[in-house]
Structures are given as structure tokens and as C-alpha cells.
Amino acid sequence: ISQFYDSLDQQQLSEELQLLGKSFDDRLNWIVGLYWFQEDGLNVNLLDFIISSFRSGGYFDNSSKAIFAQGTYDLTDRLHLTAGLRWTEDEKKFLPDQAIYTLNPAMAGYLSPPQQFIFQPGTPILPSIEKTLKESQATPMVNLSFDWREALMTYVSYSEGFKSGGFTQRVLPPLIPGITCSPVPEDCIPGFDPEFVTVYEAGFRYVSADSKIRASGAVYHTDYQALQI
């Protein structure tokens, strides 16, 4: 019924720089940092279906950079406040390299003339232009913990996160500008939006005096927006 071949050539590099310290008579433990990520490559799929064989995939070039800071301040000997903030900017580029190879003559009779035209050998499946997605977000977190005694700690926390959007590279039938999709070629390259999440959590940590018993537990609520599935 179908078979396919997948080839992925990818290279990446990432770096992170951290600076850690203590301030205010060691009541504040803090960290600041920079993060950088870069990857590029080529993903090619060769697919053979009953109706047609074609090439899918293309070139990708992705980068991410961020600056972050977090600190834990001892409000009292037992009460501790942790807060952090991260700013992230992601950029993703995709250049499709896709085309129809063959149209099965036995299946051509089941297609209308416009469909037969779309599936002709050599027809590009997606426009051969580079499309860019860019997303930047600031994601905070805050945590308040209390040491009831040396063995028991409880906490509550709030945090936010996100995953940048991306591209859908496996497409059929072809999206031809002005014929099967928008006249604007860039609009014919399908993608998906960023995913956002908010998390509320409360929990405890317990360690007995002899360290033979360790227990922890948490309850949390996670709220997703534009969940990527």
C-alpha cells in the first residue's frame, strides 16, 4: 500500500554561560546566564503510495538564544523565596524540496482533470521558498518554601513555559499558489503555532533523621494553550 525512505542529515551546536554567587550575607543565592543553540540540516522523505510517488522534506535552519536569572532569598531561617525569569527567542527556517515523481496510470482514471494536472510528474508539492517563524517570550517562575523542621519542607510554586511553533513538511496533495492555496507562496507552507503552559504546584519533601525514610508528594494543575499534538 505504501512505503517510504527517510534521510536526516543534521548538525548542531549549543553553549551556555553561567555566573553564580551569593549576596546579602549569603541570604541570597543567585544565578544568571546566557544560552545559545544553532542547528541546520536536510530531511528528505521518498514516499511511494498507490496513487503516486513523490519526494517530501527540505532544508531547515533553527536557532535559539536566551538570557535567564534566578535567585533564592532566605526571608527567615525557615521561609525561602525563589524567583526567576527567562527570555527566549527562537527562529526557525524551512526551505521545502518536494516534488511529484510519478502518477500511477491505473489510478489516473479515478482523478478529475484538475486533479490529474496537480499530480503530474515534476509538480512541486510546496513552493521552493524559505519561510521563517520567529517567537520571543519571557517566562517567569516563583516558589515559596517553608522548613517546618529539619526533616520536613513544604512549598508552593507558579511557572510558565512555551514551545515555539514549526512547520508541517509532509504534505499531499500539492499546495500550488493560486490554484490549491493562497496566491502568496509563503502562505502555502503550512505550520503550527507556539504552545504555552502555566503550572501551579504544591508539595512536600520529608527525610527522616537517619535518612532511611524519604518521602515526597505534589499536587499540580497544568493549563495548556495551543497544545501541539
Short mmCIF file of C-alpha atoms in Angstrom, two decimals:
data_model
loop_
_atom_site.label_atom_id
_atom_site.label_comp_id
_atom_site.label_asym_id
_atom_site.label_seq_id
_atom_site.Cartn_x
_atom_site.Cartn_y
_atom_site.Cartn_z
CA ILE A 1 0.00 0.00 0.00
CA SER A 2 2.78 2.43 0.89
CA GLN A 3 6.47 2.58 1.66
CA PHE A 4 8.86 5.37 2.42
CA TYR A 5 12.51 6.19 2.96
CA ASP A 6 13.67 8.85 5.40
CA SER A 7 17.09 10.53 5.37
CA LEU A 8 18.14 13.07 8.00
CA ASP A 9 21.44 14.97 7.96
CA GLN A 10 21.69 17.34 10.92
CA GLN A 11 24.37 19.21 12.85
CA GLN A 12 24.01 21.37 15.95
CA LEU A 13 25.95 23.37 18.49
CA SER A 14 24.87 24.79 21.84
CA GLU A 15 26.63 26.83 24.52
CA GLU A 16 25.65 28.02 27.98
CA LEU A 17 27.44 30.51 30.21
CA GLN A 18 26.56 30.68 33.92
CA LEU A 19 27.57 33.05 36.69
CA LEU A 20 26.69 32.01 40.26
CA GLY A 21 27.10 33.84 43.52
CA LYS A 22 25.85 34.76 46.98
CA SER A 23 24.87 38.17 48.33
CA PHE A 24 23.40 39.87 51.39
CA ASP A 25 25.43 37.88 53.93
CA ASP A 26 24.75 34.67 51.99
CA ARG A 27 20.98 35.09 52.34
CA LEU A 28 20.62 35.29 48.54
CA ASN A 29 21.85 32.53 46.23
CA TRP A 30 21.64 33.61 42.61
CA ILE A 31 22.49 32.58 39.08
CA VAL A 32 22.46 34.48 35.78
CA GLY A 33 23.25 33.02 32.40
CA LEU A 34 23.21 33.08 28.63
CA TYR A 35 22.17 30.26 26.29
CA TRP A 36 22.67 29.78 22.54
CA PHE A 37 21.64 26.96 20.18
CA GLN A 38 22.03 26.51 16.43
CA GLU A 39 21.14 23.61 14.13
CA ASP A 40 20.73 23.07 10.42
CA GLY A 41 20.28 20.15 8.11
CA LEU A 42 18.31 18.38 5.41
CA ASN A 43 15.43 15.95 5.93
CA VAL A 44 14.29 14.09 2.79
CA ASN A 45 11.43 11.59 2.57
CA LEU A 46 10.88 9.42 -0.51
CA LEU A 47 7.32 8.07 -0.49
CA ASP A 48 5.61 5.55 -2.71
CA PHE A 49 1.81 5.33 -2.49
CA ILE A 50 -0.73 3.56 -4.67
CA ILE A 51 -1.67 6.78 -6.43
CA SER A 52 1.71 8.46 -6.68
CA SER A 53 5.36 8.52 -5.64
CA PHE A 54 6.94 11.77 -4.51
CA ARG A 55 9.70 13.48 -2.54
CA SER A 56 8.91 15.30 0.70
CA GLY A 57 11.00 17.26 3.18
CA GLY A 58 13.51 20.07 2.83
CA TYR A 59 16.21 22.17 4.47
CA PHE A 60 15.89 23.56 7.99
CA ASP A 61 17.86 26.14 9.96
CA ASN A 62 16.87 26.72 13.60
CA SER A 63 18.32 28.88 16.35
CA SER A 64 17.50 29.73 19.94
CA LYS A 65 19.03 32.25 22.32
CA ALA A 66 18.12 33.11 25.88
CA ILE A 67 19.10 35.09 28.94
CA PHE A 68 17.99 33.94 32.38
CA ALA A 69 18.29 34.78 36.07
CA GLN A 70 17.10 33.09 39.25
CA GLY A 71 17.63 33.68 42.94
CA THR A 72 16.63 32.17 46.27
CA TYR A 73 16.34 34.59 49.21
CA ASP A 74 16.06 33.46 52.82
CA LEU A 75 13.26 35.64 54.19
CA THR A 76 13.78 33.93 57.56
CA ASP A 77 15.73 30.89 58.66
CA ARG A 78 12.75 28.77 57.58
CA LEU A 79 10.99 30.73 54.86
CA HIS A 80 12.62 30.90 51.39
CA LEU A 81 11.52 32.73 48.26
CA THR A 82 12.80 31.70 44.82
CA ALA A 83 12.07 33.74 41.70
CA GLY A 84 13.37 33.51 38.15
CA LEU A 85 12.84 34.90 34.69
CA ARG A 86 13.97 33.63 31.29
CA TRP A 87 13.75 35.49 27.99
CA THR A 88 13.94 33.23 24.93
CA GLU A 89 13.96 33.98 21.22
CA ASP A 90 13.52 31.11 18.75
CA GLU A 91 13.85 31.36 14.99
CA LYS A 92 13.02 28.53 12.59
CA LYS A 93 13.56 28.49 8.83
CA PHE A 94 12.28 25.90 6.35
CA LEU A 95 13.04 25.58 2.63
CA PRO A 96 10.87 22.86 1.04
CA ASP A 97 12.43 20.49 -1.51
CA GLN A 98 9.42 18.50 -2.68
CA ALA A 99 8.04 17.24 -5.99
CA ILE A 100 5.85 14.59 -7.58
CA TYR A 101 7.85 11.75 -9.21
CA THR A 102 5.17 9.62 -10.84
CA LEU A 103 1.41 9.30 -11.18
CA ASN A 104 0.18 5.71 -11.33
CA PRO A 105 -1.63 5.38 -14.71
CA ALA A 106 -4.04 2.87 -13.17
CA MET A 107 -5.13 5.50 -10.67
CA ALA A 108 -5.22 8.47 -13.06
CA GLY A 109 -8.65 7.43 -14.34
CA TYR A 110 -10.12 7.94 -10.88
CA LEU A 111 -8.97 11.58 -10.80
CA SER A 112 -10.72 14.55 -12.35
CA PRO A 113 -8.74 16.55 -14.95
CA PRO A 114 -7.77 19.24 -12.39
CA GLN A 115 -6.54 16.53 -10.01
CA GLN A 116 -4.58 14.84 -12.80
CA PHE A 117 -2.87 18.16 -13.52
CA ILE A 118 -1.91 18.58 -9.86
CA PHE A 119 -0.35 15.11 -9.69
CA GLN A 120 1.72 15.39 -12.88
CA PRO A 121 5.42 14.37 -12.51
CA GLY A 122 7.63 17.34 -11.70
CA THR A 123 4.88 19.30 -9.95
CA PRO A 124 6.26 20.99 -6.80
CA ILE A 125 4.34 19.92 -3.69
CA LEU A 126 5.24 23.11 -1.82
CA PRO A 127 6.73 26.38 -3.12
CA SER A 128 10.54 26.31 -3.11
CA ILE A 129 10.96 29.42 -0.98
CA GLU A 130 12.31 29.80 2.55
CA LYS A 131 9.80 30.61 5.27
CA THR A 132 10.76 31.93 8.70
CA LEU A 133 8.98 31.72 12.05
CA LYS A 134 10.21 33.80 14.98
CA GLU A 135 8.92 33.79 18.56
CA SER A 136 10.18 35.51 21.71
CA GLN A 137 8.77 35.05 25.18
CA ALA A 138 9.56 35.92 28.80
CA THR A 139 8.71 33.01 31.13
CA PRO A 140 8.70 33.55 34.93
CA MET A 141 8.70 31.22 37.90
CA VAL A 142 8.24 31.80 41.64
CA ASN A 143 8.47 29.35 44.53
CA LEU A 144 7.82 29.82 48.25
CA SER A 145 9.06 27.10 50.60
CA PHE A 146 8.92 26.64 54.38
CA ASP A 147 11.05 24.37 56.58
CA TRP A 148 8.74 23.10 59.32
CA ARG A 149 11.72 21.37 60.86
CA GLU A 150 14.97 19.96 59.53
CA ALA A 151 13.22 16.89 58.15
CA LEU A 152 10.15 18.45 56.51
CA MET A 153 9.76 21.14 53.86
CA THR A 154 6.61 22.28 52.03
CA TYR A 155 6.33 24.55 49.02
CA VAL A 156 4.03 26.22 46.51
CA SER A 157 5.12 27.33 43.05
CA TYR A 158 3.96 29.02 39.87
CA SER A 159 5.73 28.79 36.49
CA GLU A 160 5.21 29.45 32.79
CA GLY A 161 6.77 27.92 29.69
CA PHE A 162 6.45 27.75 25.92
CA LYS A 163 7.49 25.75 22.86
CA SER A 164 7.91 27.60 19.60
CA GLY A 165 5.84 26.71 16.56
CA GLY A 166 7.12 24.94 13.49
CA PHE A 167 6.40 23.60 10.02
CA THR A 168 4.45 20.68 8.61
CA GLN A 169 6.68 19.21 5.91
CA ARG A 170 4.71 16.09 4.88
CA VAL A 171 2.03 17.47 2.55
CA LEU A 172 -0.23 15.94 -0.13
CA PRO A 173 -1.89 16.86 -2.45
CA PRO A 174 0.41 19.65 -3.65
CA LEU A 175 -0.22 23.19 -2.44
CA ILE A 176 0.17 25.29 -5.57
CA PRO A 177 -0.06 29.09 -5.15
CA GLY A 178 -3.22 30.49 -6.70
CA ILE A 179 -4.57 27.02 -7.54
CA THR A 180 -4.89 24.92 -4.38
CA CYS A 181 -3.83 27.56 -1.84
CA SER A 182 -3.25 31.28 -1.38
CA PRO A 183 -1.69 33.25 -4.25
CA VAL A 184 1.06 34.22 -1.79
CA PRO A 185 3.65 31.37 -1.98
CA GLU A 186 4.84 31.83 1.61
CA ASP A 187 1.28 31.36 2.90
CA CYS A 188 1.14 27.92 1.22
CA ILE A 189 3.82 26.46 3.51
CA PRO A 190 1.84 25.05 6.46
CA GLY A 191 2.94 25.46 10.05
CA PHE A 192 1.68 25.44 13.62
CA ASP A 193 1.57 28.00 16.44
CA PRO A 194 3.61 28.13 19.66
CA GLU A 195 2.44 26.17 22.68
CA PHE A 196 2.08 27.89 26.07
CA VAL A 197 1.75 26.35 29.51
CA THR A 198 1.06 27.59 33.05
CA VAL A 199 1.74 25.32 36.03
CA TYR A 200 0.57 25.62 39.66
CA GLU A 201 2.09 23.21 42.17
CA ALA A 202 2.20 22.47 45.90
CA GLY A 203 4.16 19.73 47.60
CA PHE A 204 6.35 18.47 50.42
CA ARG A 205 9.72 16.78 50.99
CA TYR A 206 10.49 14.62 54.03
CA VAL A 207 13.73 12.93 55.10
CA SER A 208 13.97 11.12 58.46
CA ALA A 209 16.81 11.95 60.84
CA ASP A 210 18.66 8.73 59.95
CA SER A 211 17.96 9.22 56.21
CA LYS A 212 16.36 5.78 56.00
CA ILE A 213 12.96 7.19 55.08
CA ARG A 214 12.47 9.64 52.22
CA ALA A 215 9.07 10.77 51.02
CA SER A 216 7.78 13.44 48.70
CA GLY A 217 4.50 14.37 47.13
CA ALA A 218 2.94 17.06 45.00
CA VAL A 219 -0.35 18.20 43.53
CA TYR A 220 -0.34 20.35 40.43
CA HIS A 221 -2.52 21.88 37.77
CA THR A 222 -1.20 22.38 34.25
CA ASP A 223 -3.00 24.67 31.82
CA TYR A 224 -2.04 24.36 28.13
CA GLN A 225 -2.85 26.77 25.32
CA ALA A 226 -2.41 25.77 21.65
CA LEU A 227 -1.25 22.28 22.69
CA GLN A 228 0.94 20.73 19.97
CA ILE A 229 -0.26 17.21 19.14
#
